[in-house]
Amino acid sequence: MVLWVGCSGGTDGIIVDLDKANEDVLLAFYFGSYVGPGGGDPFEAGLLGRQGSAVALNMDALPPPARDAFASAAEDGRIDWDEAKAAFQATYAEARAVPASLSDFQSTMPYLDASGRAADGWYSVEIDGVMTSARRRIYVAKDALRQALRDFDANGEQVIYPVGTALIGEHWLDGERVEVTIKQKRADGFWDFLVYDAAGVLADGTTTPPRDLAAPTQCVGCHLGTKLYEPEKSFPAEAPDGPHGPRAIYIDAALRDADATRAVTERFAEHRTRSDSVLGLYATLFVADLLADRRAGRPLDAEDEATLAALGY
């Protein structure tokens, strides 16, 4: 044990050593998940403290189920990366109070209409990528896109989504929806990662080929990293097929080939800059669609016109 010197003072703490290059970011996400409904800074909350160059965990500041899990992980007096991941994976859903079923989630955020397609006010795009060989049908609220785009310049020319934004990905295989992944923005700037199985029950991770991915621990690595993935990496050019099937963003060829689409892609650089830890090109595609509608003489909603005006279009 080491003497606690964080905000709460006077409590013994357990050394946490993740031995990762981006350790500060990982500590903020993982342990910030236990700081209230919106997450928070684990150092300011007294959950983590500094011991010289080391970081110590104040066990008393954890909720009881998580306290037990991390105490078991710290049998040798320290918590390493694998031990932290296992304890977090076991306690994350309860700590975040995530909906136990997809129907519970949909009751607060109804993204589908009666026909099972995007509800009014939602933007949708279909993608084949590297995460899964299933076809992904992605949904994001148009109001969230508009807000992120209106704030683009103020946010240092980055697409930053408002708190509460949900990026919903349905995974389809052989005409069946086999699972749903959800990424939802927290008040502390990080995102929660959820997976629901074919029956709509909260699951520990994805199960579609080519490999299972634990949520959230294996989601965080890609989203907080810097590696570029297809098909977003090549867009607006078409991406080459991968070892497990096609990698493509399914949009009209005319939209893909438009000069405006290329210019918008370069301007937002969502995938390259990893804006807001989001890998998809949802703001890029949304604006490209709006500009295509304008070129075709199709009327735009007043909110969409205002969004384009804020971007100088």
PDB file of N, CA and C in Angstrom, residues 92-174:
ATOM      1  N   TYR A  92     -18.276  -2.317 -15.645  1.00  0.00           N
ATOM      2  CA  TYR A  92     -18.567  -1.114 -16.439  1.00  0.00           C
ATOM      3  C   TYR A  92     -20.063  -0.878 -16.626  1.00  0.00           C
ATOM      4  N   ALA A  93     -20.792  -1.895 -17.052  1.00  0.00           N
ATOM      5  CA  ALA A  93     -22.211  -1.702 -17.378  1.00  0.00           C
ATOM      6  C   ALA A  93     -22.996  -1.226 -16.167  1.00  0.00           C
ATOM      7  N   GLU A  94     -22.722  -1.823 -15.002  1.00  0.00           N
ATOM      8  CA  GLU A  94     -23.439  -1.400 -13.793  1.00  0.00           C
ATOM      9  C   GLU A  94     -23.022   0.004 -13.384  1.00  0.00           C
ATOM     10  N   ALA A  95     -21.733   0.295 -13.485  1.00  0.00           N
ATOM     11  CA  ALA A  95     -21.255   1.619 -13.102  1.00  0.00           C
ATOM     12  C   ALA A  95     -21.857   2.711 -13.979  1.00  0.00           C
ATOM     13  N   ARG A  96     -22.035   2.410 -15.267  1.00  0.00           N
ATOM     14  CA  ARG A  96     -22.573   3.405 -16.184  1.00  0.00           C
ATOM     15  C   ARG A  96     -24.103   3.383 -16.230  1.00  0.00           C
ATOM     16  N   ALA A  97     -24.714   2.416 -15.570  1.00  0.00           N
ATOM     17  CA  ALA A  97     -26.185   2.309 -15.546  1.00  0.00           C
ATOM     18  C   ALA A  97     -26.753   2.326 -16.961  1.00  0.00           C
ATOM     19  N   VAL A  98     -26.150   1.526 -17.842  1.00  0.00           N
ATOM     20  CA  VAL A  98     -26.590   1.504 -19.231  1.00  0.00           C
ATOM     21  C   VAL A  98     -27.888   0.704 -19.354  1.00  0.00           C
ATOM     22  N   PRO A  99     -28.705   1.002 -20.351  1.00  0.00           N
ATOM     23  CA  PRO A  99     -29.953   0.252 -20.532  1.00  0.00           C
ATOM     24  C   PRO A  99     -29.688  -1.236 -20.708  1.00  0.00           C
ATOM     25  N   ALA A 100     -30.480  -2.062 -20.034  1.00  0.00           N
ATOM     26  CA  ALA A 100     -30.281  -3.512 -20.069  1.00  0.00           C
ATOM     27  C   ALA A 100     -30.729  -4.136 -21.376  1.00  0.00           C
ATOM     28  N   SER A 101     -31.527  -3.419 -22.151  1.00  0.00           N
ATOM     29  CA  SER A 101     -32.018  -3.966 -23.413  1.00  0.00           C
ATOM     30  C   SER A 101     -32.074  -2.871 -24.471  1.00  0.00           C
ATOM     31  N   LEU A 102     -32.070  -3.293 -25.717  1.00  0.00           N
ATOM     32  CA  LEU A 102     -32.165  -2.342 -26.819  1.00  0.00           C
ATOM     33  C   LEU A 102     -33.504  -1.624 -26.803  1.00  0.00           C
ATOM     34  N   SER A 103     -34.562  -2.317 -26.401  1.00  0.00           N
ATOM     35  CA  SER A 103     -35.873  -1.664 -26.337  1.00  0.00           C
ATOM     36  C   SER A 103     -35.866  -0.559 -25.290  1.00  0.00           C
ATOM     37  N   ASP A 104     -35.145  -0.764 -24.183  1.00  0.00           N
ATOM     38  CA  ASP A 104     -35.029   0.295 -23.178  1.00  0.00           C
ATOM     39  C   ASP A 104     -34.308   1.496 -23.766  1.00  0.00           C
ATOM     40  N   PHE A 105     -33.246   1.236 -24.511  1.00  0.00           N
ATOM     41  CA  PHE A 105     -32.522   2.339 -25.145  1.00  0.00           C
ATOM     42  C   PHE A 105     -33.411   3.057 -26.151  1.00  0.00           C
ATOM     43  N   GLN A 106     -34.115   2.307 -26.977  1.00  0.00           N
ATOM     44  CA  GLN A 106     -34.958   2.902 -28.008  1.00  0.00           C
ATOM     45  C   GLN A 106     -36.115   3.707 -27.412  1.00  0.00           C
ATOM     46  N   SER A 107     -36.528   3.355 -26.208  1.00  0.00           N
ATOM     47  CA  SER A 107     -37.622   4.106 -25.594  1.00  0.00           C
ATOM     48  C   SER A 107     -37.214   5.546 -25.299  1.00  0.00           C
ATOM     49  N   THR A 108     -35.918   5.785 -25.107  1.00  0.00           N
ATOM     50  CA  THR A 108     -35.433   7.139 -24.866  1.00  0.00           C
ATOM     51  C   THR A 108     -34.874   7.776 -26.120  1.00  0.00           C
ATOM     52  N   MET A 109     -34.554   6.971 -27.133  1.00  0.00           N
ATOM     53  CA  MET A 109     -33.965   7.475 -28.364  1.00  0.00           C
ATOM     54  C   MET A 109     -34.496   6.656 -29.543  1.00  0.00           C
ATOM     55  N   PRO A 110     -35.739   6.899 -29.953  1.00  0.00           N
ATOM     56  CA  PRO A 110     -36.364   6.097 -31.021  1.00  0.00           C
ATOM     57  C   PRO A 110     -35.807   6.451 -32.401  1.00  0.00           C
ATOM     58  N   TYR A 111     -34.800   5.726 -32.836  1.00  0.00           N
ATOM     59  CA  TYR A 111     -34.115   6.058 -34.079  1.00  0.00           C
ATOM     60  C   TYR A 111     -34.732   5.369 -35.295  1.00  0.00           C
ATOM     61  N   LEU A 112     -35.656   4.426 -35.070  1.00  0.00           N
ATOM     62  CA  LEU A 112     -36.300   3.711 -36.163  1.00  0.00           C
ATOM     63  C   LEU A 112     -37.769   4.095 -36.273  1.00  0.00           C
ATOM     64  N   ASP A 113     -38.282   4.076 -37.517  1.00  0.00           N
ATOM     65  CA  ASP A 113     -39.714   4.292 -37.696  1.00  0.00           C
ATOM     66  C   ASP A 113     -40.434   2.944 -37.700  1.00  0.00           C
ATOM     67  N   ALA A 114     -41.727   2.952 -37.997  1.00  0.00           N
ATOM     68  CA  ALA A 114     -42.515   1.724 -37.937  1.00  0.00           C
ATOM     69  C   ALA A 114     -42.059   0.676 -38.949  1.00  0.00           C
ATOM     70  N   SER A 115     -41.394   1.118 -40.017  1.00  0.00           N
ATOM     71  CA  SER A 115     -40.929   0.178 -41.038  1.00  0.00           C
ATOM     72  C   SER A 115     -39.530  -0.357 -40.760  1.00  0.00           C
ATOM     73  N   GLY A 116     -38.921   0.114 -39.665  1.00  0.00           N
ATOM     74  CA  GLY A 116     -37.589  -0.346 -39.322  1.00  0.00           C
ATOM     75  C   GLY A 116     -36.468   0.417 -39.992  1.00  0.00           C
ATOM     76  N   ARG A 117     -36.797   1.545 -40.616  1.00  0.00           N
ATOM     77  CA  ARG A 117     -35.772   2.390 -41.226  1.00  0.00           C
ATOM     78  C   ARG A 117     -35.548   3.625 -40.362  1.00  0.00           C
ATOM     79  N   ALA A 118     -34.640   4.486 -40.820  1.00  0.00           N
ATOM     80  CA  ALA A 118     -34.308   5.672 -40.040  1.00  0.00           C
ATOM     81  C   ALA A 118     -35.546   6.527 -39.786  1.00  0.00           C
ATOM     82  N   ALA A 119     -35.785   6.855 -38.531  1.00  0.00           N
ATOM     83  CA  ALA A 119     -36.916   7.704 -38.177  1.00  0.00           C
ATOM     84  C   ALA A 119     -36.672   9.129 -38.663  1.00  0.00           C
ATOM     85  N   ASP A 120     -37.732   9.896 -38.704  1.00  0.00           N
ATOM     86  CA  ASP A 120     -37.621  11.297 -39.092  1.00  0.00           C
ATOM     87  C   ASP A 120     -36.637  11.992 -38.147  1.00  0.00           C
ATOM     88  N   GLY A 121     -35.715  12.731 -38.724  1.00  0.00           N
ATOM     89  CA  GLY A 121     -34.728  13.420 -37.902  1.00  0.00           C
ATOM     90  C   GLY A 121     -33.447  12.640 -37.696  1.00  0.00           C
ATOM     91  N   TRP A 122     -33.338  11.476 -38.335  1.00  0.00           N
ATOM     92  CA  TRP A 122     -32.125  10.664 -38.212  1.00  0.00           C
ATOM     93  C   TRP A 122     -31.472  10.485 -39.577  1.00  0.00           C
ATOM     94  N   TYR A 123     -30.163  10.513 -39.588  1.00  0.00           N
ATOM     95  CA  TYR A 123     -29.374  10.295 -40.795  1.00  0.00           C
ATOM     96  C   TYR A 123     -28.814   8.879 -40.751  1.00  0.00           C
ATOM     97  N   SER A 124     -28.759   8.209 -41.906  1.00  0.00           N
ATOM     98  CA  SER A 124     -28.332   6.815 -41.931  1.00  0.00           C
ATOM     99  C   SER A 124     -27.426   6.559 -43.129  1.00  0.00           C
ATOM    100  N   VAL A 125     -26.450   5.682 -42.933  1.00  0.00           N
ATOM    101  CA  VAL A 125     -25.551   5.275 -44.014  1.00  0.00           C
ATOM    102  C   VAL A 125     -25.151   3.825 -43.777  1.00  0.00           C
ATOM    103  N   GLU A 126     -24.945   3.073 -44.871  1.00  0.00           N
ATOM    104  CA  GLU A 126     -24.532   1.675 -44.752  1.00  0.00           C
ATOM    105  C   GLU A 126     -23.057   1.537 -45.115  1.00  0.00           C
ATOM    106  N   ILE A 127     -22.360   0.677 -44.353  1.00  0.00           N
ATOM    107  CA  ILE A 127     -20.905   0.559 -44.472  1.00  0.00           C
ATOM    108  C   ILE A 127     -20.488  -0.900 -44.302  1.00  0.00           C
ATOM    109  N   ASP A 128     -19.516  -1.323 -45.083  1.00  0.00           N
ATOM    110  CA  ASP A 128     -18.758  -2.544 -44.818  1.00  0.00           C
ATOM    111  C   ASP A 128     -17.351  -2.114 -44.453  1.00  0.00           C
ATOM    112  N   GLY A 129     -16.868  -2.557 -43.289  1.00  0.00           N
ATOM    113  CA  GLY A 129     -15.558  -2.113 -42.846  1.00  0.00           C
ATOM    114  C   GLY A 129     -14.750  -3.226 -42.230  1.00  0.00           C
ATOM    115  N   VAL A 130     -13.750  -2.842 -41.441  1.00  0.00           N
ATOM    116  CA  VAL A 130     -12.814  -3.826 -40.888  1.00  0.00           C
ATOM    117  C   VAL A 130     -13.260  -4.367 -39.536  1.00  0.00           C
ATOM    118  N   MET A 131     -14.192  -3.691 -38.874  1.00  0.00           N
ATOM    119  CA  MET A 131     -14.608  -4.131 -37.546  1.00  0.00           C
ATOM    120  C   MET A 131     -15.319  -5.478 -37.579  1.00  0.00           C
ATOM    121  N   THR A 132     -16.123  -5.685 -38.613  1.00  0.00           N
ATOM    122  CA  THR A 132     -16.941  -6.881 -38.725  1.00  0.00           C
ATOM    123  C   THR A 132     -17.236  -7.164 -40.186  1.00  0.00           C
ATOM    124  N   SER A 133     -17.477  -8.425 -40.509  1.00  0.00           N
ATOM    125  CA  SER A 133     -17.883  -8.766 -41.872  1.00  0.00           C
ATOM    126  C   SER A 133     -19.373  -8.551 -42.080  1.00  0.00           C
ATOM    127  N   ALA A 134     -20.091  -8.203 -41.028  1.00  0.00           N
ATOM    128  CA  ALA A 134     -21.503  -7.844 -41.158  1.00  0.00           C
ATOM    129  C   ALA A 134     -21.629  -6.472 -41.816  1.00  0.00           C
ATOM    130  N   ARG A 135     -22.710  -6.274 -42.545  1.00  0.00           N
ATOM    131  CA  ARG A 135     -23.014  -4.943 -43.070  1.00  0.00           C
ATOM    132  C   ARG A 135     -23.487  -4.082 -41.898  1.00  0.00           C
ATOM    133  N   ARG A 136     -22.904  -2.900 -41.766  1.00  0.00           N
ATOM    134  CA  ARG A 136     -23.290  -2.000 -40.682  1.00  0.00           C
ATOM    135  C   ARG A 136     -24.199  -0.897 -41.215  1.00  0.00           C
ATOM    136  N   ARG A 137     -25.318  -0.707 -40.558  1.00  0.00           N
ATOM    137  CA  ARG A 137     -26.241   0.371 -40.873  1.00  0.00           C
ATOM    138  C   ARG A 137     -26.169   1.364 -39.721  1.00  0.00           C
ATOM    139  N   ILE A 138     -25.585   2.537 -39.992  1.00  0.00           N
ATOM    140  CA  ILE A 138     -25.280   3.512 -38.951  1.00  0.00           C
ATOM    141  C   ILE A 138     -26.355   4.593 -38.917  1.00  0.00           C
ATOM    142  N   TYR A 139     -26.724   4.975 -37.702  1.00  0.00           N
ATOM    143  CA  TYR A 139     -27.713   6.037 -37.496  1.00  0.00           C
ATOM    144  C   TYR A 139     -27.141   7.095 -36.559  1.00  0.00           C
ATOM    145  N   VAL A 140     -27.380   8.367 -36.888  1.00  0.00           N
ATOM    146  CA  VAL A 140     -27.020   9.474 -36.008  1.00  0.00           C
ATOM    147  C   VAL A 140     -28.060  10.570 -36.183  1.00  0.00           C
ATOM    148  N   ALA A 141     -28.440  11.203 -35.091  1.00  0.00           N
ATOM    149  CA  ALA A 141     -29.469  12.237 -35.147  1.00  0.00           C
ATOM    150  C   ALA A 141     -28.976  13.442 -35.946  1.00  0.00           C
ATOM    151  N   LYS A 142     -29.828  13.953 -36.828  1.00  0.00           N
ATOM    152  CA  LYS A 142     -29.447  15.105 -37.637  1.00  0.00           C
ATOM    153  C   LYS A 142     -29.152  16.328 -36.772  1.00  0.00           C
ATOM    154  N   ASP A 143     -29.902  16.494 -35.680  1.00  0.00           N
ATOM    155  CA  ASP A 143     -29.640  17.638 -34.805  1.00  0.00           C
ATOM    156  C   ASP A 143     -28.235  17.580 -34.225  1.00  0.00           C
ATOM    157  N   ALA A 144     -27.747  16.368 -33.913  1.00  0.00           N
ATOM    158  CA  ALA A 144     -26.387  16.231 -33.401  1.00  0.00           C
ATOM    159  C   ALA A 144     -25.371  16.608 -34.475  1.00  0.00           C
ATOM    160  N   LEU A 145     -25.612  16.173 -35.706  1.00  0.00           N
ATOM    161  CA  LEU A 145     -24.734  16.540 -36.807  1.00  0.00           C
ATOM    162  C   LEU A 145     -24.736  18.041 -37.035  1.00  0.00           C
ATOM    163  N   ARG A 146     -25.910  18.638 -37.032  1.00  0.00           N
ATOM    164  CA  ARG A 146     -26.001  20.085 -37.265  1.00  0.00           C
ATOM    165  C   ARG A 146     -25.245  20.858 -36.196  1.00  0.00           C
ATOM    166  N   GLN A 147     -25.412  20.455 -34.929  1.00  0.00           N
ATOM    167  CA  GLN A 147     -24.731  21.162 -33.849  1.00  0.00           C
ATOM    168  C   GLN A 147     -23.220  21.041 -33.978  1.00  0.00           C
ATOM    169  N   ALA A 148     -22.740  19.823 -34.273  1.00  0.00           N
ATOM    170  CA  ALA A 148     -21.301  19.614 -34.440  1.00  0.00           C
ATOM    171  C   ALA A 148     -20.758  20.452 -35.593  1.00  0.00           C
ATOM    172  N   LEU A 149     -21.521  20.562 -36.663  1.00  0.00           N
ATOM    173  CA  LEU A 149     -21.070  21.320 -37.830  1.00  0.00           C
ATOM    174  C   LEU A 149     -21.121  22.823 -37.581  1.00  0.00           C
ATOM    175  N   ARG A 150     -22.157  23.294 -36.896  1.00  0.00           N
ATOM    176  CA  ARG A 150     -22.228  24.729 -36.588  1.00  0.00           C
ATOM    177  C   ARG A 150     -21.074  25.151 -35.681  1.00  0.00           C
ATOM    178  N   ASP A 151     -20.601  24.222 -34.849  1.00  0.00           N
ATOM    179  CA  ASP A 151     -19.519  24.536 -33.908  1.00  0.00           C
ATOM    180  C   ASP A 151     -18.142  24.169 -34.458  1.00  0.00           C
ATOM    181  N   PHE A 152     -18.073  23.803 -35.729  1.00  0.00           N
ATOM    182  CA  PHE A 152     -16.836  23.300 -36.308  1.00  0.00           C
ATOM    183  C   PHE A 152     -15.679  24.289 -36.138  1.00  0.00           C
ATOM    184  N   ASP A 153     -15.876  25.523 -36.509  1.00  0.00           N
ATOM    185  CA  ASP A 153     -14.804  26.519 -36.393  1.00  0.00           C
ATOM    186  C   ASP A 153     -14.474  26.801 -34.937  1.00  0.00           C
ATOM    187  N   ALA A 154     -15.503  26.945 -34.103  1.00  0.00           N
ATOM    188  CA  ALA A 154     -15.279  27.249 -32.683  1.00  0.00           C
ATOM    189  C   ALA A 154     -14.528  26.120 -31.981  1.00  0.00           C
ATOM    190  N   ASN A 155     -14.661  24.910 -32.482  1.00  0.00           N
ATOM    191  CA  ASN A 155     -13.990  23.757 -31.877  1.00  0.00           C
ATOM    192  C   ASN A 155     -12.642  23.460 -32.542  1.00  0.00           C
ATOM    193  N   GLY A 156     -12.021  24.494 -33.084  1.00  0.00           N
ATOM    194  CA  GLY A 156     -10.695  24.309 -33.664  1.00  0.00           C
ATOM    195  C   GLY A 156     -10.718  23.517 -34.953  1.00  0.00           C
ATOM    196  N   GLU A 157     -11.775  23.702 -35.757  1.00  0.00           N
ATOM    197  CA  GLU A 157     -11.970  22.974 -37.011  1.00  0.00           C
ATOM    198  C   GLU A 157     -11.967  21.466 -36.774  1.00  0.00           C
ATOM    199  N   GLN A 158     -12.726  21.064 -35.787  1.00  0.00           N
ATOM    200  CA  GLN A 158     -12.946  19.651 -35.500  1.00  0.00           C
ATOM    201  C   GLN A 158     -14.443  19.395 -35.369  1.00  0.00           C
ATOM    202  N   VAL A 159     -14.850  18.196 -35.774  1.00  0.00           N
ATOM    203  CA  VAL A 159     -16.247  17.791 -35.623  1.00  0.00           C
ATOM    204  C   VAL A 159     -16.400  17.198 -34.224  1.00  0.00           C
ATOM    205  N   ILE A 160     -16.971  17.977 -33.317  1.00  0.00           N
ATOM    206  CA  ILE A 160     -17.159  17.556 -31.922  1.00  0.00           C
ATOM    207  C   ILE A 160     -18.662  17.473 -31.658  1.00  0.00           C
ATOM    208  N   TYR A 161     -19.136  16.293 -31.306  1.00  0.00           N
ATOM    209  CA  TYR A 161     -20.568  16.080 -31.135  1.00  0.00           C
ATOM    210  C   TYR A 161     -21.048  16.532 -29.766  1.00  0.00           C
ATOM    211  N   PRO A 162     -22.300  16.957 -29.668  1.00  0.00           N
ATOM    212  CA  PRO A 162     -22.837  17.373 -28.366  1.00  0.00           C
ATOM    213  C   PRO A 162     -23.016  16.186 -27.419  1.00  0.00           C
ATOM    214  N   VAL A 163     -23.018  16.487 -26.129  1.00  0.00           N
ATOM    215  CA  VAL A 163     -23.229  15.460 -25.109  1.00  0.00           C
ATOM    216  C   VAL A 163     -24.571  14.768 -25.364  1.00  0.00           C
ATOM    217  N   GLY A 164     -24.576  13.449 -25.223  1.00  0.00           N
ATOM    218  CA  GLY A 164     -25.795  12.672 -25.440  1.00  0.00           C
ATOM    219  C   GLY A 164     -25.923  12.099 -26.831  1.00  0.00           C
ATOM    220  N   THR A 165     -25.092  12.564 -27.787  1.00  0.00           N
ATOM    221  CA  THR A 165     -25.132  12.027 -29.150  1.00  0.00           C
ATOM    222  C   THR A 165     -24.944  10.515 -29.124  1.00  0.00           C
ATOM    223  N   ALA A 166     -25.750   9.806 -29.901  1.00  0.00           N
ATOM    224  CA  ALA A 166     -25.608   8.356 -30.035  1.00  0.00           C
ATOM    225  C   ALA A 166     -25.287   8.014 -31.482  1.00  0.00           C
ATOM    226  N   LEU A 167     -24.259   7.211 -31.679  1.00  0.00           N
ATOM    227  CA  LEU A 167     -23.936   6.627 -32.974  1.00  0.00           C
ATOM    228  C   LEU A 167     -24.326   5.160 -32.892  1.00  0.00           C
ATOM    229  N   ILE A 168     -25.363   4.788 -33.610  1.00  0.00           N
ATOM    230  CA  ILE A 168     -25.974   3.466 -33.486  1.00  0.00           C
ATOM    231  C   ILE A 168     -25.640   2.653 -34.725  1.00  0.00           C
ATOM    232  N   GLY A 169     -25.072   1.468 -34.526  1.00  0.00           N
ATOM    233  CA  GLY A 169     -24.685   0.621 -35.647  1.00  0.00           C
ATOM    234  C   GLY A 169     -25.380  -0.730 -35.597  1.00  0.00           C
ATOM    235  N   GLU A 170     -26.298  -0.955 -36.519  1.00  0.00           N
ATOM    236  CA  GLU A 170     -26.923  -2.274 -36.640  1.00  0.00           C
ATOM    237  C   GLU A 170     -26.027  -3.157 -37.507  1.00  0.00           C
ATOM    238  N   HIS A 171     -25.789  -4.377 -37.066  1.00  0.00           N
ATOM    239  CA  HIS A 171     -24.984  -5.335 -37.834  1.00  0.00           C
ATOM    240  C   HIS A 171     -25.920  -6.348 -38.487  1.00  0.00           C
ATOM    241  N   TRP A 172     -25.820  -6.467 -39.823  1.00  0.00           N
ATOM    242  CA  TRP A 172     -26.718  -7.323 -40.588  1.00  0.00           C
ATOM    243  C   TRP A 172     -25.936  -8.425 -41.295  1.00  0.00           C
ATOM    244  N   LEU A 173     -26.419  -9.663 -41.157  1.00  0.00           N
ATOM    245  CA  LEU A 173     -25.862 -10.826 -41.854  1.00  0.00           C
ATOM    246  C   LEU A 173     -27.006 -11.645 -42.429  1.00  0.00           C
ATOM    247  N   ASP A 174     -26.944 -11.938 -43.707  1.00  0.00           N
ATOM    248  CA  ASP A 174     -27.952 -12.782 -44.358  1.00  0.00           C
ATOM    249  C   ASP A 174     -29.376 -12.280 -44.099  1.00  0.00           C
TER     250      ASP A 174
END
